[in-house]
mmCIF file of C-alpha atoms (C1' of nucleotides) in Angstrom:
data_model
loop_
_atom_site.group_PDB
_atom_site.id
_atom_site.type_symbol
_atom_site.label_atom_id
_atom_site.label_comp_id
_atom_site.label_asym_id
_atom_site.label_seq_id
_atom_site.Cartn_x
_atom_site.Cartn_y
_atom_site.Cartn_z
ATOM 1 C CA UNK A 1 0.722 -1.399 4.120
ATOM 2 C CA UNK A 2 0.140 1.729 3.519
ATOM 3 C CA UNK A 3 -3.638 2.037 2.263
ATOM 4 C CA UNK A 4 -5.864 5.160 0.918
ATOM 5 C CA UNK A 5 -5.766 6.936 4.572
ATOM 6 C CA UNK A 6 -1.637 6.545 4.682
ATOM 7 C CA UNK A 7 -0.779 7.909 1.274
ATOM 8 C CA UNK A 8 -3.121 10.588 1.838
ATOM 9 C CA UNK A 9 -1.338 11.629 5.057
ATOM 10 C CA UNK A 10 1.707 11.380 3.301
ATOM 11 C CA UNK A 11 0.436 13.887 0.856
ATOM 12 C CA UNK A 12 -0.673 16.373 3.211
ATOM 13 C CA UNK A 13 2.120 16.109 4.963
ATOM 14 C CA UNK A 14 4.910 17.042 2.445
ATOM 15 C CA UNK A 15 2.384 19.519 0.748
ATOM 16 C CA UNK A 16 3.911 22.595 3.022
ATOM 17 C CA UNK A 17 7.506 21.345 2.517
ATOM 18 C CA UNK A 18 6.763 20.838 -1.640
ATOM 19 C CA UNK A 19 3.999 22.228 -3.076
ATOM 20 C CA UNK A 20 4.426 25.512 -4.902
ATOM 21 C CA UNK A 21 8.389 25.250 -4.572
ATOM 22 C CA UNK A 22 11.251 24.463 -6.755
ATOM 23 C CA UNK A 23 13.278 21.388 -6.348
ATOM 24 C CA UNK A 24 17.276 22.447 -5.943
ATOM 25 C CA UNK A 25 17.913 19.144 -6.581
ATOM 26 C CA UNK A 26 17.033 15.334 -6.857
ATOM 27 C CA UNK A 27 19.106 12.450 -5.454
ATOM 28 C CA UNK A 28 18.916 9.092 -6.419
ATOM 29 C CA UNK A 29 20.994 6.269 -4.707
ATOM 30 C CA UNK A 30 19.951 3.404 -6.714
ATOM 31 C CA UNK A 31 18.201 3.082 -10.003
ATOM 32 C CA UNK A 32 15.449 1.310 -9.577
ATOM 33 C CA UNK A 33 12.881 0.165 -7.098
ATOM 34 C CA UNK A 34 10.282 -2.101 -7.927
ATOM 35 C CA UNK A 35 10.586 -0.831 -11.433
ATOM 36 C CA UNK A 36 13.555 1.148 -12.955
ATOM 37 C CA UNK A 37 13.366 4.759 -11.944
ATOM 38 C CA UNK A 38 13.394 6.875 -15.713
ATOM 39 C CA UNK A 39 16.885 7.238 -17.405
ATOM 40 C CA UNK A 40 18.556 10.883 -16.213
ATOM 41 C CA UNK A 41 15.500 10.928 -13.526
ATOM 42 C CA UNK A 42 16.901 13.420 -10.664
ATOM 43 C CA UNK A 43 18.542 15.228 -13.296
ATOM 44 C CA UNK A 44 15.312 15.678 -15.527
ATOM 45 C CA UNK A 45 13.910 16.995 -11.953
ATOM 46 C CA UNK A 46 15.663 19.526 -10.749
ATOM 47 C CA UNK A 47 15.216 23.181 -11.088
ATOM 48 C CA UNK A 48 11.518 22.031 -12.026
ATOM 49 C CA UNK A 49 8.868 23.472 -10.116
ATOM 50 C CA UNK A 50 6.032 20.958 -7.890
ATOM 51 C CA UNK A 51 2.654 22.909 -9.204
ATOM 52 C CA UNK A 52 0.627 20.609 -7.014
ATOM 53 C CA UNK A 53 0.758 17.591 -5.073
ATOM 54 C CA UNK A 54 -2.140 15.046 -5.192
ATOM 55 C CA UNK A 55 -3.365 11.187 -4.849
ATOM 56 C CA UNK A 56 -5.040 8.893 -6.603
ATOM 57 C CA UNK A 57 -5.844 5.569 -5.611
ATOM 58 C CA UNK A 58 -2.540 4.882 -3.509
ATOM 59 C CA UNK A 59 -0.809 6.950 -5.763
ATOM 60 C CA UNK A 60 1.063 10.136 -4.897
ATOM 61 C CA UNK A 61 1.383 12.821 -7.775
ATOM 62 C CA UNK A 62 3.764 15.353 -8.190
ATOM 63 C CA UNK A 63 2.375 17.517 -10.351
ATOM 64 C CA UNK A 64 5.130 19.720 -12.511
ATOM 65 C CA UNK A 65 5.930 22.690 -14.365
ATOM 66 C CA UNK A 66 5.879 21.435 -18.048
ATOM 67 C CA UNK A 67 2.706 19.269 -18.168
ATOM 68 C CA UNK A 68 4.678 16.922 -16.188
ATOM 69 C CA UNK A 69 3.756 14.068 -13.420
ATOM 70 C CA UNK A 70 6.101 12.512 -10.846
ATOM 71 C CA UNK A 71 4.139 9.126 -9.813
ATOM 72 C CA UNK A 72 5.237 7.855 -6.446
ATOM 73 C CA UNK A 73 3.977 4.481 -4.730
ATOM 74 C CA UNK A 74 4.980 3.317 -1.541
ATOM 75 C CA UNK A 75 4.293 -0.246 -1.946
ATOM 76 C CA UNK A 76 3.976 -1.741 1.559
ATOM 77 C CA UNK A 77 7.256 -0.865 3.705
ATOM 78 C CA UNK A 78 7.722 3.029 2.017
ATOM 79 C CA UNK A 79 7.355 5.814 3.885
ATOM 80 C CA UNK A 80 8.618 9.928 3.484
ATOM 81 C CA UNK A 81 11.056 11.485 6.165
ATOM 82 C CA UNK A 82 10.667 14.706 6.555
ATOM 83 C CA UNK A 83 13.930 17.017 7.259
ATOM 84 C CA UNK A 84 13.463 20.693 7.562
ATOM 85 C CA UNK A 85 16.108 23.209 6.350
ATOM 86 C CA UNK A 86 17.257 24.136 10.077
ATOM 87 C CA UNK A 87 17.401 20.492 11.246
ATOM 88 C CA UNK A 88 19.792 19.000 8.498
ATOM 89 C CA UNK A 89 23.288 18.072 9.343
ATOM 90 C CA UNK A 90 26.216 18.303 7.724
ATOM 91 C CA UNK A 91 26.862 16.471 5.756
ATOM 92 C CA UNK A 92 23.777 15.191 5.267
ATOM 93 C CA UNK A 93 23.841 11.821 6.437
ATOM 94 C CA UNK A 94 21.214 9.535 4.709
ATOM 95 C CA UNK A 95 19.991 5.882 6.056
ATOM 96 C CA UNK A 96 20.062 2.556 4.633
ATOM 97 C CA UNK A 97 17.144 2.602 2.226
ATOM 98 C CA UNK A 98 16.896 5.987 1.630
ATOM 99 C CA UNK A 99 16.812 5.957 -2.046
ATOM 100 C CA UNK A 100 15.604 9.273 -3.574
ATOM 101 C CA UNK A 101 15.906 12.329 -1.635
ATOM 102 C CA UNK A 102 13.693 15.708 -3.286
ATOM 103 C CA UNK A 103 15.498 18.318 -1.664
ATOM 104 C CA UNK A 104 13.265 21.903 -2.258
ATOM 105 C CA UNK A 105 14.840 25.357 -2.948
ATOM 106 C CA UNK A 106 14.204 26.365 0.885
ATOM 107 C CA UNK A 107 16.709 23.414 1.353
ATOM 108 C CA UNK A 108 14.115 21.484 3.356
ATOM 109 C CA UNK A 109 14.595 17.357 2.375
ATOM 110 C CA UNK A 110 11.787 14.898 1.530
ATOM 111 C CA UNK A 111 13.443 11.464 2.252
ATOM 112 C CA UNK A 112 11.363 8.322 0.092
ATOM 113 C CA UNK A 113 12.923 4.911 2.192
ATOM 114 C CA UNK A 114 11.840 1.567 1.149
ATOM 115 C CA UNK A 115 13.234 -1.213 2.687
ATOM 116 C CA UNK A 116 11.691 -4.173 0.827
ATOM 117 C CA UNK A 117 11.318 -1.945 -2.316
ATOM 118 C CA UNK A 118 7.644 -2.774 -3.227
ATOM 119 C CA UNK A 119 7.866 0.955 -4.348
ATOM 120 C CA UNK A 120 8.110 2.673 -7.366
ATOM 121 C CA UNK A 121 8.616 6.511 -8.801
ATOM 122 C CA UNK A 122 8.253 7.367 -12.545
ATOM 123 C CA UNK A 123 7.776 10.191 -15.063
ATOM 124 C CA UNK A 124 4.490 10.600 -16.965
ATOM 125 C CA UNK A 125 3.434 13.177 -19.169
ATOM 126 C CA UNK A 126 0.443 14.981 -17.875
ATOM 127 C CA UNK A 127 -2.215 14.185 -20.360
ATOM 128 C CA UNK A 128 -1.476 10.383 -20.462
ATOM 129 C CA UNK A 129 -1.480 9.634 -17.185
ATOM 130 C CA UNK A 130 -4.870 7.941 -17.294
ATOM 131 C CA UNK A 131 -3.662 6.000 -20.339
ATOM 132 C CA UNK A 132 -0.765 5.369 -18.007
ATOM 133 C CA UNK A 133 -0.363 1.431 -17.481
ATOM 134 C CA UNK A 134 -0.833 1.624 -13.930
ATOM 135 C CA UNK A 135 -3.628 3.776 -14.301
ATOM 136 C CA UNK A 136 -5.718 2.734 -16.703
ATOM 137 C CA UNK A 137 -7.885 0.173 -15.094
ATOM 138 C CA UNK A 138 -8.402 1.647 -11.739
ATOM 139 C CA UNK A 139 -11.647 1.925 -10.168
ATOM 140 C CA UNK A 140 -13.502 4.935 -8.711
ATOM 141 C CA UNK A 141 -12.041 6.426 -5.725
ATOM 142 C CA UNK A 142 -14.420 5.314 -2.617
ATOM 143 C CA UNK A 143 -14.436 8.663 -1.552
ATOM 144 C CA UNK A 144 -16.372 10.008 -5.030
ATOM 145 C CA UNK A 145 -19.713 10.237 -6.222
ATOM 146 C CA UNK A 146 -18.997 7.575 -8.710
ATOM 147 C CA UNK A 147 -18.845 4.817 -6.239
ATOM 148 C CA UNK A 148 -22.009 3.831 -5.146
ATOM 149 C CA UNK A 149 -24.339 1.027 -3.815
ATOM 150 C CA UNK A 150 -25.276 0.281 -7.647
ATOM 151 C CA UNK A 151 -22.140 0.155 -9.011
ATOM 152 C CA UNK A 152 -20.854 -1.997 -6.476
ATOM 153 C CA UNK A 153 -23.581 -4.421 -6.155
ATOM 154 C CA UNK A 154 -23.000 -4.662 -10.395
ATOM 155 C CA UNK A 155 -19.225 -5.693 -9.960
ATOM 156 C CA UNK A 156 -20.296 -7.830 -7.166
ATOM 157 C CA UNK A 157 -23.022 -9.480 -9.557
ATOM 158 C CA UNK A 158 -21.065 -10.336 -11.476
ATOM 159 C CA UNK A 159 -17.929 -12.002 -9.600
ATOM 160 C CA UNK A 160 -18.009 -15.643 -7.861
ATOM 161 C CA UNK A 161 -14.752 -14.718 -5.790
ATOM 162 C CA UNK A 162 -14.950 -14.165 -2.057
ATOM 163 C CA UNK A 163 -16.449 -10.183 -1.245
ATOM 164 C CA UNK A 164 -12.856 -9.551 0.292
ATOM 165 C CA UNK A 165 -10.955 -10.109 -3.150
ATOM 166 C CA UNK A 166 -13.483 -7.636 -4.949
ATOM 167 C CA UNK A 167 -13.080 -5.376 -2.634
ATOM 168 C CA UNK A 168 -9.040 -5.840 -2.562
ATOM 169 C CA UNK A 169 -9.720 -5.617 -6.889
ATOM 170 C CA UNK A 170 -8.164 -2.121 -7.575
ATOM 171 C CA UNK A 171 -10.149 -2.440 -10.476
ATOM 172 C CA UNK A 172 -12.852 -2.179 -8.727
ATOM 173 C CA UNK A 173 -12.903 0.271 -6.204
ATOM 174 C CA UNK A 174 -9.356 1.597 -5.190
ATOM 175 C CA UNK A 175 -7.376 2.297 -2.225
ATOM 176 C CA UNK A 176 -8.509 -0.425 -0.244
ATOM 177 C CA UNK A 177 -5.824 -2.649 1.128
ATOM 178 C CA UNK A 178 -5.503 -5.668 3.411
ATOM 179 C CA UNK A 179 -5.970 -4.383 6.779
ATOM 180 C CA UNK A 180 -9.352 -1.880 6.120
ATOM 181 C CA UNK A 181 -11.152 -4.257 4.064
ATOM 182 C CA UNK A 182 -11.018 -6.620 7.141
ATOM 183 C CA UNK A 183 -12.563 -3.962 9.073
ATOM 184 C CA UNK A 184 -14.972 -2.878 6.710
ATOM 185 C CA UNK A 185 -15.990 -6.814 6.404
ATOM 186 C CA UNK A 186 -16.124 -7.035 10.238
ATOM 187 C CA UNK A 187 -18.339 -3.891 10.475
ATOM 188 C CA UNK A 188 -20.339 -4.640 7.626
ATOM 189 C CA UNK A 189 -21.181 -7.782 9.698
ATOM 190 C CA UNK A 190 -20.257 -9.966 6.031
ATOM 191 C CA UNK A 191 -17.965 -13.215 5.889
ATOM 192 C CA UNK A 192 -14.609 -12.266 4.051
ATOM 193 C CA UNK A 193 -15.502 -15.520 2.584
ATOM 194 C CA UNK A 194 -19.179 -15.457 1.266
ATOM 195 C CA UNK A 195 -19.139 -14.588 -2.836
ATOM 196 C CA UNK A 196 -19.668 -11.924 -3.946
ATOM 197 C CA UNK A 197 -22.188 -13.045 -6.225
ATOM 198 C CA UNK A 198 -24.312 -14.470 -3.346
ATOM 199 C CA UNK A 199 -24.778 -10.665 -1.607
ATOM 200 C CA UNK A 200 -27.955 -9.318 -1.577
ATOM 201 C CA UNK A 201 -28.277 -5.980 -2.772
ATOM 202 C CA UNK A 202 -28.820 -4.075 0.870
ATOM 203 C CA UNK A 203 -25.659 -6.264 1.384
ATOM 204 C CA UNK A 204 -23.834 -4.720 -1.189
ATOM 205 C CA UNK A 205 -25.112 -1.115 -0.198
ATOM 206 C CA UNK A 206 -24.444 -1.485 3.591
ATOM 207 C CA UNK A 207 -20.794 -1.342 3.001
ATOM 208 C CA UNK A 208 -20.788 1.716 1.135
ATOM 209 C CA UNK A 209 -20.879 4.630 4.065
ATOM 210 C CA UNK A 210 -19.056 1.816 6.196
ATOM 211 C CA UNK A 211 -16.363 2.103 3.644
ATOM 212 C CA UNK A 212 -16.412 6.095 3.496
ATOM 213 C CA UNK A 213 -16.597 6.128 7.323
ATOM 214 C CA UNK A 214 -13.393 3.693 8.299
ATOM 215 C CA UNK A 215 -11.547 5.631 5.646
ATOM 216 C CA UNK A 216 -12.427 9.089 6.745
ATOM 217 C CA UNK A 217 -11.810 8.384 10.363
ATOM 218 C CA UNK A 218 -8.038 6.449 9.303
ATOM 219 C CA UNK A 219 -7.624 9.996 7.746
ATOM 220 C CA UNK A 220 -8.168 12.136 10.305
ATOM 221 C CA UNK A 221 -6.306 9.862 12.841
ATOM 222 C CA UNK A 222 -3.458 10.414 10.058
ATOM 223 C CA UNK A 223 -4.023 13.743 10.310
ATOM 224 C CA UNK A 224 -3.395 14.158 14.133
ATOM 225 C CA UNK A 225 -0.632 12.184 13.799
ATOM 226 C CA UNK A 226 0.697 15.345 11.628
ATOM 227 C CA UNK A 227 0.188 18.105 13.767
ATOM 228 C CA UNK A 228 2.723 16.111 16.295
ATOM 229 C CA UNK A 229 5.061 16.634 13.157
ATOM 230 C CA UNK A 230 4.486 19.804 12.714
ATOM 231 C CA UNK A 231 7.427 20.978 14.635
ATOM 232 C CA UNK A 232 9.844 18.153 14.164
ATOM 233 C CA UNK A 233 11.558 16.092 11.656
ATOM 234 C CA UNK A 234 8.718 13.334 11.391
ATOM 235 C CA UNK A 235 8.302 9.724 9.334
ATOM 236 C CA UNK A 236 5.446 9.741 7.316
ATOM 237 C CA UNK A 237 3.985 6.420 6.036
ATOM 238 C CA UNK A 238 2.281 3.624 8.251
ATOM 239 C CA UNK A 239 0.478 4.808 11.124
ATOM 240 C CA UNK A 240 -1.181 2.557 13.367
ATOM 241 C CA UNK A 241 -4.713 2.375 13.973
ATOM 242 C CA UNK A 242 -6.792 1.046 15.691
ATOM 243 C CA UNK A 243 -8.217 -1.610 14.227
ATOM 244 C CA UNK A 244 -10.917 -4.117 15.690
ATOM 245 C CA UNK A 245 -9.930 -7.233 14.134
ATOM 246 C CA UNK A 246 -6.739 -6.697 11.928
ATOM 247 C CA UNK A 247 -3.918 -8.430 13.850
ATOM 248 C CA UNK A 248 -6.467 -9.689 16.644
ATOM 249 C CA UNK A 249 -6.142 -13.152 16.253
ATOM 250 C CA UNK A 250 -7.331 -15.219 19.334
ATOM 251 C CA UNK A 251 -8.591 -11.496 20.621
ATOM 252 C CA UNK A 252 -12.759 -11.709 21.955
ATOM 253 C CA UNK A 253 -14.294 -9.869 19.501
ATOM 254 C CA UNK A 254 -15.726 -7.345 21.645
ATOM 255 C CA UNK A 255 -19.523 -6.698 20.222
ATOM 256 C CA UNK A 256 -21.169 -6.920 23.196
ATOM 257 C CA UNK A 257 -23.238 -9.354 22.845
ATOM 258 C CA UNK A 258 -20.699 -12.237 21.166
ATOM 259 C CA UNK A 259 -18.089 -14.165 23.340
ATOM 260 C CA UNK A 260 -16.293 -15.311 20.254
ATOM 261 C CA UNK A 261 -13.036 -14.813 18.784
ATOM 262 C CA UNK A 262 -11.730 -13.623 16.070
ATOM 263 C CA UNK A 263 -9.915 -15.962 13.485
ATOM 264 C CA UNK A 264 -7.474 -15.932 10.986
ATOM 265 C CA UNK A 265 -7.485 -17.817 7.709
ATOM 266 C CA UNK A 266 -6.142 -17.270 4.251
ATOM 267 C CA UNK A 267 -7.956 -15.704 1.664
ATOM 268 C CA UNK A 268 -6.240 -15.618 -1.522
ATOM 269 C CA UNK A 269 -3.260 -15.379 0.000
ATOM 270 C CA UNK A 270 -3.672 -12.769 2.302
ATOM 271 C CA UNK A 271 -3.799 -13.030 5.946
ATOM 272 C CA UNK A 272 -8.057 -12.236 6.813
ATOM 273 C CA UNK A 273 -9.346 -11.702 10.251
ATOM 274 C CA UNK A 274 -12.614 -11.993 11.226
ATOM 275 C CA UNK A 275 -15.017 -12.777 13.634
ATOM 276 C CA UNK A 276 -17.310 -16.206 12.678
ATOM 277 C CA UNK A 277 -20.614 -15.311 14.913
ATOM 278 C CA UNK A 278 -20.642 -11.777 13.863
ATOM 279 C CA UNK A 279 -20.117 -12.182 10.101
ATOM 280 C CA UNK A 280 -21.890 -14.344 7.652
ATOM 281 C "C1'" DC Z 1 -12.660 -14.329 -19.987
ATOM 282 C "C1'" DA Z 2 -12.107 -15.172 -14.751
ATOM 283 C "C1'" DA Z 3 -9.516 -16.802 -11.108
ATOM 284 C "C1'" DA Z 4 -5.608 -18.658 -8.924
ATOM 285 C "C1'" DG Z 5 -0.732 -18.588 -8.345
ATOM 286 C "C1'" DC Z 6 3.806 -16.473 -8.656
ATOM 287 C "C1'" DT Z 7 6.938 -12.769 -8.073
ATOM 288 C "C1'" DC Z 8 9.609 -8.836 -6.500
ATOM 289 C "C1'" DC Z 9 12.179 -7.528 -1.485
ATOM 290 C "C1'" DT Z 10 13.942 -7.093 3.377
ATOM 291 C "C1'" DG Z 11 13.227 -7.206 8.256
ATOM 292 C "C1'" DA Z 12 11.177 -9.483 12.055
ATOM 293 C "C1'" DC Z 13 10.585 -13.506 14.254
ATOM 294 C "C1'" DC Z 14 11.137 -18.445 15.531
ATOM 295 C "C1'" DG Z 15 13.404 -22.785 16.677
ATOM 296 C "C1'" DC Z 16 17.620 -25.057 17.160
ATOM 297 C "C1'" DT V 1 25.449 -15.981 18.756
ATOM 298 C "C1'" DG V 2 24.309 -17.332 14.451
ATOM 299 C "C1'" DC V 3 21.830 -19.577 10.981
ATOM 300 C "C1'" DG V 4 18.163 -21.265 8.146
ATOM 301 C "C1'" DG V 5 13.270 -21.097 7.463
ATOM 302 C "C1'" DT V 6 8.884 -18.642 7.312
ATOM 303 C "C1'" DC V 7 5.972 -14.832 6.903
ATOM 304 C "C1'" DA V 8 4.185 -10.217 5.579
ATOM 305 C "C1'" DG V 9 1.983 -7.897 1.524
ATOM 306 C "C1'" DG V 10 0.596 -4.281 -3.412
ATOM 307 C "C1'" DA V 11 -0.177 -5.297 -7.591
ATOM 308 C "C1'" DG V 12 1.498 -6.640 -12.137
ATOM 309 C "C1'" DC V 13 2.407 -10.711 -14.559
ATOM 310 C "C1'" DT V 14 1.843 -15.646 -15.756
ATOM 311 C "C1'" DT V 15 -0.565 -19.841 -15.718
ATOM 312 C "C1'" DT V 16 -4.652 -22.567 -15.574
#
DNA sequence: CAAAGCTCCTGACCGC
DNA sequence: TGCGGTCAGGAGCTTT
């Protein structure tokens, strides 16, 4: 679940806990997630210094000393606890789940859990981590100048799939996940259904600022939710927003002038809400 | 090549 | 209370 707007609320909210400081040591309580973590992994960590912390796509990077990159994904059920210095127990006592632990060299604890393990953490040399497999075909971030009405309404040209499976395409345009490209679709006033092929250009442009807008506002609803963290130990992953269709089956739709409902049908095998009078 | 289907995993939920 | 079945979903992989 966790989309673009999660993952970057994740990031800036372990940034004061890691960023600039050296991890005292790694702990790993299983050896692989969705993927096996690398061979000697918390060992080849610690003492090494996070330079910077960053995202791309739904991708967090830990950027370290030695032209090194830590690539973190929280799949759908992952999220980072966040234990300050002053608040740990001892011993430490760790949760079902918890699988690596980054503990800094102030002795504060960023806690990766990940119950169902859709997850994954691995090494990557700095220079090669757009050669990297899961990097290599990504799309532009929505957020940058690089995605645009034209390139958009290109991909969309060109695809006879539903507009909701492009947009879900990381491929295509990242960061986009189940839940926002309903909303976008809903807001965009477009059938999750109708091919992409079939859009008319203005179509196609339409959803570009709606796509920059829903994502900015998710983020700075994430970010409120981090200033309530600010003082405490705080779980950061999922956030709930509020969405105006996502999870609204049988709900009125609530554009003023519609007394319809929204639906819920399967669209390549994802769950897609929508509302039938507003969006064709 | 595109597009559809399968797969990993666990917790929540439902009906009996 | 417990048990089996179903569903959720990111994204790489396999099949068509």
């Amino acid at each position: 679940m966790p989309e673009l707007p999660e993952v970057e609320t994740v990031k800036r909210g372990i940034i004061p806990l890691l960023e600039g400081r050296r991890l005292f040591q790694v702990i790993q309580r299983r050896d692989n997630l969705r993927i096996p973590l690398p061979d000697k992994f918390s060992e080849r960590l610690r003492g090494r210094t996070i330079k910077r912390i960053t995202r791309r796509a739904k991708y967090l990077l830990l950027h370290l000393d030695g032209q090194e990159i830590v690539i973190c994904h929280l799949g759908m059920s992952g999220k980072m606890t966040l234990k300050a210095a002053k608040d740990r127990e001892s011993p430490d006592k760790f949760e079902k789940h918890d699988h690596v632990i980054f503990e800094s060299d102030r002795h504060d604890l960023v806690i990766f859990n990940d119950p169902r393990r859709f997850g994954l953490m691995t090494l990557c040399k700095e220079d090669a981590l757009e050669q990297h497999p899961l990097f290599r075909h990504m799309g532009p971030e929505p957020l940058g100048n690089e995605f645009h009405g034209e390139y958009l309404f290109e991909k969309a040209q060109k695809s006879r799939s539903p507009i909701k499976t492009i947009l879900l395409d990381q491929r295509v345009v990242v960061g986009l996940g189940n839940i926002y490209v309903c909303e976008v679709l809903f807001q965009a006033g477009i059938s999750p259904e109708k091919k992409a092929c079939l859009l008319k250009k203005e179509e196609v442009e339409k959803m570009i600022p709606i796509i920059r807008e829903i994502l900015t506002r998710a983020i700075e609803a994430g970010g409120s939710t981090l200033k309530d963290y600010a003082r405490i130990d705080g779980e950061l992953g999922y956030f709930q927003h509020e969405f105006k269709v996502y999870g609204r089956e049988g709900e009125a739709c609530g554009t003023p002038s519609c007394d319809d409902k929204i639906k819920r049908i399967t669209i390549s095998g994802r769950s897609t809400f929508y509302c039938p009078s507003c969006q064709d």
